[in-house]
Tab-separated table of C-alpha atoms and ligand atoms in Angstrom:
chain	number	residue	atom	x	y	z
A	106	UNK	CA	106.938	124.940	227.213
A	107	UNK	CA	104.302	122.627	228.788
A	108	UNK	CA	102.354	123.185	231.881
A	109	UNK	CA	101.056	120.222	233.983
A	110	UNK	CA	98.458	120.819	236.446
A	111	UNK	CA	98.016	118.275	239.255
A	112	UNK	CA	95.245	118.168	241.788
A	113	UNK	CA	97.362	118.640	244.773
A	114	UNK	CA	100.852	119.797	245.885
A	115	UNK	CA	101.540	116.090	246.729
A	116	UNK	CA	100.713	114.860	243.254
A	117	UNK	CA	102.758	117.721	241.630
A	118	UNK	CA	105.762	116.686	243.801
A	119	UNK	CA	105.173	112.991	242.980
A	120	UNK	CA	105.188	113.699	239.163
A	121	UNK	CA	108.343	115.831	239.479
A	122	UNK	CA	110.068	113.095	241.383
A	123	UNK	CA	109.069	110.682	238.809
A	124	UNK	CA	110.434	112.681	235.996
A	125	UNK	CA	113.706	113.020	237.814
A	126	UNK	CA	113.785	109.421	238.858
A	127	UNK	CA	113.198	108.240	235.241
A	128	UNK	CA	115.952	110.549	233.943
A	129	UNK	CA	118.434	109.108	236.559
A	130	UNK	CA	117.374	105.474	235.739
A	131	UNK	CA	117.795	106.162	231.979
A	132	UNK	CA	121.251	107.872	232.508
A	133	UNK	CA	122.734	107.146	235.936
A	134	UNK	CA	125.513	109.634	235.506
A	135	UNK	CA	122.914	112.514	234.800
A	136	UNK	CA	123.970	116.000	235.800
A	137	UNK	CA	121.058	117.585	237.831
A	138	UNK	CA	120.698	121.122	238.586
A	139	UNK	CA	119.026	121.642	241.973
A	140	UNK	CA	117.160	124.186	243.820
A	141	UNK	CA	116.484	124.768	247.471
A	142	UNK	CA	113.408	126.429	249.320
A	143	UNK	CA	110.227	125.263	250.959
A	144	UNK	CA	108.607	123.819	247.764
A	145	UNK	CA	111.490	121.439	247.260
A	146	UNK	CA	111.478	119.955	250.654
A	147	UNK	CA	108.804	117.433	249.938
A	148	UNK	CA	110.292	116.607	246.554
A	149	UNK	CA	113.688	115.725	248.215
A	150	UNK	CA	111.776	113.637	250.700
A	151	UNK	CA	110.217	111.800	247.879
A	152	UNK	CA	113.409	111.229	246.132
A	153	UNK	CA	115.020	110.090	249.427
A	154	UNK	CA	112.059	107.584	249.744
A	155	UNK	CA	112.568	106.246	246.174
A	156	UNK	CA	116.141	105.675	246.807
A	157	UNK	CA	115.448	103.800	250.016
A	158	UNK	CA	112.470	101.839	248.942
A	159	UNK	CA	112.754	101.685	245.097
A	160	UNK	CA	116.548	101.425	245.040
A	161	UNK	CA	116.698	104.619	242.727
A	162	UNK	CA	120.451	104.661	242.339
A	163	UNK	CA	122.290	108.075	242.655
A	164	UNK	CA	125.752	106.591	242.939
A	165	UNK	CA	126.863	108.144	239.598
A	166	UNK	CA	124.716	111.141	239.515
A	167	UNK	CA	126.306	114.580	239.786
A	168	UNK	CA	124.562	117.747	240.927
A	169	UNK	CA	125.095	121.495	240.811
A	170	UNK	CA	122.841	123.827	242.888
A	171	UNK	CA	121.494	127.030	241.630
A	172	UNK	CA	122.808	129.259	244.437
A	173	UNK	CA	124.343	129.729	247.839
A	174	UNK	CA	124.329	132.541	250.347
A	175	UNK	CA	127.530	134.637	250.471
A	176	UNK	CA	129.063	134.693	253.991
A	177	UNK	CA	127.680	131.248	255.137
A	178	UNK	CA	129.802	128.191	255.309
A	179	UNK	CA	128.493	124.736	254.453
A	180	UNK	CA	128.015	123.845	258.254
A	181	UNK	CA	125.812	126.806	258.896
A	182	UNK	CA	122.265	125.542	259.273
A	183	UNK	CA	120.899	128.254	257.013
A	184	UNK	CA	123.409	127.549	254.145
A	185	UNK	CA	122.055	125.850	251.143
A	186	UNK	CA	124.902	123.261	251.476
A	187	UNK	CA	123.479	122.381	254.728
A	188	UNK	CA	119.933	122.278	253.317
A	189	UNK	CA	120.990	120.039	250.595
A	190	UNK	CA	122.830	117.589	252.761
A	191	UNK	CA	119.859	117.537	255.338
A	192	UNK	CA	117.018	117.242	252.829
A	193	UNK	CA	118.650	114.990	250.109
A	194	UNK	CA	122.308	114.143	249.970
A	195	UNK	CA	122.576	112.462	253.510
A	196	UNK	CA	119.496	110.364	252.587
A	197	UNK	CA	120.484	109.007	249.153
A	198	UNK	CA	123.550	106.990	247.898
A	199	UNK	CA	125.145	109.904	246.149
A	200	UNK	CA	128.903	110.471	246.370
A	201	UNK	CA	129.123	113.940	248.008
A	202	UNK	CA	132.241	114.673	245.892
A	203	UNK	CA	129.904	114.811	243.029
A	204	UNK	CA	127.518	117.409	244.504
A	205	UNK	CA	128.395	120.996	243.907
A	206	UNK	CA	127.291	124.472	245.305
A	207	UNK	CA	129.137	127.776	245.010
A	208	UNK	CA	131.388	128.296	248.014
A	209	UNK	CA	129.690	130.948	250.151
A	210	UNK	CA	132.903	131.708	251.857
A	211	UNK	CA	135.107	132.311	248.808
A	212	UNK	CA	137.369	135.430	249.179
A	213	UNK	CA	137.084	136.296	245.689
A	214	UNK	CA	133.539	136.206	244.479
A	215	UNK	CA	134.360	136.910	240.872
A	216	UNK	CA	136.911	133.916	240.726
A	217	UNK	CA	134.327	131.666	242.571
A	218	UNK	CA	131.543	132.392	240.095
A	219	UNK	CA	133.906	131.744	237.138
A	220	UNK	CA	135.160	128.477	238.828
A	221	UNK	CA	131.522	127.257	239.144
A	222	UNK	CA	130.699	127.985	235.487
A	223	UNK	CA	133.808	126.030	234.558
A	224	UNK	CA	132.886	123.089	236.681
A	225	UNK	CA	129.425	122.944	235.038
A	226	UNK	CA	131.138	122.935	231.619
A	227	UNK	CA	133.630	120.270	232.696
A	228	UNK	CA	130.778	117.988	233.888
A	229	UNK	CA	129.187	118.388	230.263
A	230	UNK	CA	126.450	120.798	231.273
A	231	UNK	CA	123.247	120.251	233.077
A	232	UNK	CA	120.887	117.574	231.894
A	233	UNK	CA	117.874	118.628	233.946
A	234	UNK	CA	117.491	121.897	235.812
A	235	UNK	CA	114.966	121.904	238.558
A	236	UNK	CA	113.492	125.346	239.497
A	237	UNK	CA	111.120	126.948	241.754
A	238	UNK	CA	110.032	130.515	241.473
A	239	UNK	CA	110.247	133.159	244.156
A	240	UNK	CA	107.451	135.598	244.997
A	241	UNK	CA	109.137	138.307	242.973
A	242	UNK	CA	109.552	136.056	240.077
A	243	UNK	CA	113.238	135.048	240.557
A	244	UNK	CA	114.625	131.751	239.424
A	245	UNK	CA	117.792	130.943	241.353
A	246	UNK	CA	118.540	134.297	243.050
A	247	UNK	CA	118.222	136.158	239.632
A	248	UNK	CA	116.247	139.049	240.922
A	249	UNK	CA	114.273	141.465	238.810
A	250	UNK	CA	116.417	143.155	236.166
A	251	UNK	CA	119.007	140.321	236.090
A	252	UNK	CA	120.081	140.063	232.465
A	253	UNK	CA	118.444	137.238	230.668
A	254	UNK	CA	121.790	136.098	229.456
A	255	UNK	CA	123.567	136.401	232.823
A	256	UNK	CA	126.031	133.831	234.004
A	257	UNK	CA	126.991	132.707	237.645
A	258	UNK	CA	127.788	135.756	239.752
A	259	UNK	CA	127.241	137.411	243.143
A	260	UNK	CA	123.781	139.190	243.226
A	261	UNK	CA	122.080	141.464	245.922
A	262	UNK	CA	118.855	139.997	246.981
A	263	UNK	CA	115.605	142.099	246.951
A	264	UNK	CA	113.599	143.249	250.034
A	265	UNK	CA	110.932	140.855	248.762
A	266	UNK	CA	113.248	137.954	248.834
A	267	UNK	CA	114.578	138.865	252.124
A	268	UNK	CA	110.847	138.870	253.484
A	269	UNK	CA	110.333	135.561	251.877
A	270	UNK	CA	113.501	133.761	253.190
A	271	UNK	CA	114.443	135.522	256.442
A	272	UNK	CA	111.858	133.842	258.577
A	273	UNK	CA	113.792	130.663	257.817
A	274	UNK	CA	116.698	131.967	259.915
A	275	UNK	CA	116.605	131.689	263.674
A	276	UNK	CA	117.626	135.260	263.771
A	277	UNK	CA	116.199	136.903	260.627
A	278	UNK	CA	118.777	139.669	260.803
A	279	UNK	CA	121.405	137.005	260.046
A	280	UNK	CA	120.230	136.399	256.548
A	281	UNK	CA	122.784	137.553	254.005
A	282	UNK	CA	121.843	140.309	251.634
A	283	UNK	CA	123.879	138.676	248.722
A	284	UNK	CA	124.125	135.389	247.192
A	285	UNK	CA	125.857	133.458	244.524
A	286	UNK	CA	123.488	132.351	241.628
A	287	UNK	CA	123.738	130.688	238.350
A	288	UNK	CA	122.680	133.328	235.733
A	289	UNK	CA	119.637	133.033	233.666
A	290	UNK	CA	121.691	132.202	230.787
A	291	UNK	CA	123.464	129.478	232.797
A	292	UNK	CA	120.049	128.100	233.525
A	293	UNK	CA	118.743	128.302	230.046
A	294	UNK	CA	121.860	126.242	228.840
A	295	UNK	CA	120.503	123.091	230.668
A	296	UNK	CA	119.134	120.460	228.364
A	297	UNK	CA	115.847	120.230	230.217
A	298	UNK	CA	113.997	122.466	232.789
A	299	UNK	CA	111.413	121.354	235.114
A	300	UNK	CA	109.771	124.161	237.247
A	301	UNK	CA	107.884	122.943	240.295
A	302	UNK	CA	105.264	125.535	241.688
A	303	UNK	CA	102.807	124.832	244.437
A	304	UNK	CA	100.379	126.842	246.605
A	305	UNK	CA	97.953	129.793	246.119
A	306	UNK	CA	100.585	132.220	247.092
A	307	UNK	CA	102.430	131.500	243.834
A	308	UNK	CA	99.219	131.798	241.486
A	309	UNK	CA	99.851	135.399	240.422
A	310	UNK	CA	103.636	135.263	239.825
A	311	UNK	CA	103.185	131.789	238.039
A	312	UNK	CA	100.754	133.295	235.404
A	313	UNK	CA	102.917	136.338	234.950
A	314	UNK	CA	105.922	134.054	234.274
A	315	UNK	CA	104.250	131.557	232.172
A	316	UNK	CA	101.713	133.568	230.212
A	317	UNK	CA	102.995	137.114	230.514
A	318	UNK	CA	105.576	138.836	228.445
A	319	UNK	CA	109.123	137.804	228.664
A	320	UNK	CA	110.801	140.422	230.934
A	321	UNK	CA	113.838	140.779	233.040
A	322	UNK	CA	111.566	142.016	235.784
A	323	UNK	CA	110.331	138.473	236.152
A	324	UNK	CA	113.350	136.223	235.500
A	325	UNK	CA	111.056	133.242	235.570
A	326	UNK	CA	109.507	134.284	232.334
A	327	UNK	CA	112.849	133.378	230.768
A	328	UNK	CA	111.738	129.734	230.665
A	329	UNK	CA	109.630	130.686	227.736
A	330	UNK	CA	112.724	130.810	225.759
A	331	UNK	CA	113.652	127.270	226.560
A	332	UNK	CA	112.852	124.678	224.092
A	333	UNK	CA	112.340	121.782	226.632
A	334	UNK	CA	110.805	123.252	229.676
A	335	UNK	CA	107.891	121.800	231.762
A	336	UNK	CA	106.158	123.436	234.543
A	337	UNK	CA	104.502	121.139	237.057
A	338	UNK	CA	102.098	122.871	239.529
A	339	UNK	CA	99.113	122.225	241.698
A	340	UNK	CA	95.583	123.511	241.383
A	341	UNK	CA	96.178	126.207	243.758
A	342	UNK	CA	99.058	127.831	241.938
A	343	UNK	CA	97.295	127.280	238.574
A	344	UNK	CA	93.999	129.422	239.326
A	345	UNK	CA	95.308	132.401	237.275
A	346	UNK	CA	96.436	130.526	234.154
A	347	UNK	CA	94.165	131.408	231.253
A	348	UNK	CA	95.345	128.600	228.999
A	349	UNK	CA	94.814	125.711	231.415
A	350	UNK	CA	92.201	123.897	229.176
A	351	UNK	CA	94.788	123.530	226.473
A	352	UNK	CA	97.519	122.566	228.951
A	353	UNK	CA	95.314	119.664	230.195
A	354	UNK	CA	94.561	118.620	226.738
A	355	UNK	CA	98.359	118.415	225.918
A	356	UNK	CA	98.942	116.244	229.001
A	357	UNK	CA	96.006	113.906	228.219
A	358	UNK	CA	96.979	113.532	224.556
A	359	UNK	CA	100.723	113.874	224.063
A	360	UNK	CA	102.293	110.377	224.024
A	361	UNK	CA	105.377	111.601	225.987
A	362	UNK	CA	103.022	111.927	229.001
A	363	UNK	CA	101.201	108.614	228.745
A	364	UNK	CA	103.471	106.926	231.391
A	365	UNK	CA	102.705	109.741	233.742
A	366	UNK	CA	98.826	109.994	233.488
B	402	F6R	C1	116.593	128.536	245.756
B	402	F6R	C2	115.948	128.933	244.564
B	402	F6R	C3	114.712	129.941	244.570
B	402	F6R	C4	113.487	129.402	245.158
B	402	F6R	C5	112.365	130.253	245.158
B	402	F6R	C6	111.089	129.764	245.795
B	402	F6R	O1	117.729	127.746	245.506
B	402	F6R	O2	116.240	128.585	243.446
B	402	F6R	O3	114.620	130.413	243.267
B	402	F6R	O4	113.079	128.296	244.247
B	402	F6R	O5	112.824	131.376	246.074
B	402	F6R	O6	111.401	129.537	247.208
B	402	F6R	P1	110.233	128.673	247.963
B	402	F6R	O7	110.007	127.216	247.478
B	402	F6R	O8	110.759	128.689	249.464
B	402	F6R	O9	108.921	129.447	247.834
């Protein structure tokens, strides 16, 4: 795993967008695993700008989102399908038929989860999986105690996640208590992982996930198992990282990062 600490949230977002943009330029039919949440809003704004102003071409790109609320249809303003259309898909030249999220309205949740896994496999697997991290350490909606080898399934959310996300609903009581989420095992199958973490509120959980023990209590710690994972964060989120001197040294010296310094 590598950790790149940028001076501001804006520069962390910009680097993450450049990494994704370069991957799409190199392989236009890339399969991107996408996340939602507040952290990603400025990233999607930047990718939208790159498409508009720099002609970054998403016409062949395919996407799979990490999660979707159970009980919300795609036209519900709080669904992740709505979020993705609003923040990204409507603003870039992607073919919406190539964009995938679990169907929050599926009658049979077990069949829907299996269908989603099959679709990812049929697409050849995920090239780059974008992740945020929740205040309880979740990735996707893999809440504490999720198996580190779990696959896509329906999951009950924690009270902490409820507290984190319900203010985004006009009526917080309408936030579903369950969601579909790719499993930790599904996420770890991606060929590359990029985790974007910004803001002082994430400093504690970020240090636990990156430098603490591997534990199902903090599913974000599972990225320690991945052979090609990079965490991009801002100064505010990095304040509790004890190894930051080394992380900066790697970023300054590894040839891979030269184009991004
Ligand atoms: C949502 C997702 C979540 C978020 C996490 C952080 O698709 O994958 O794991 O990344 O809850 O959310 P924000 O960015 O709102 O703090």
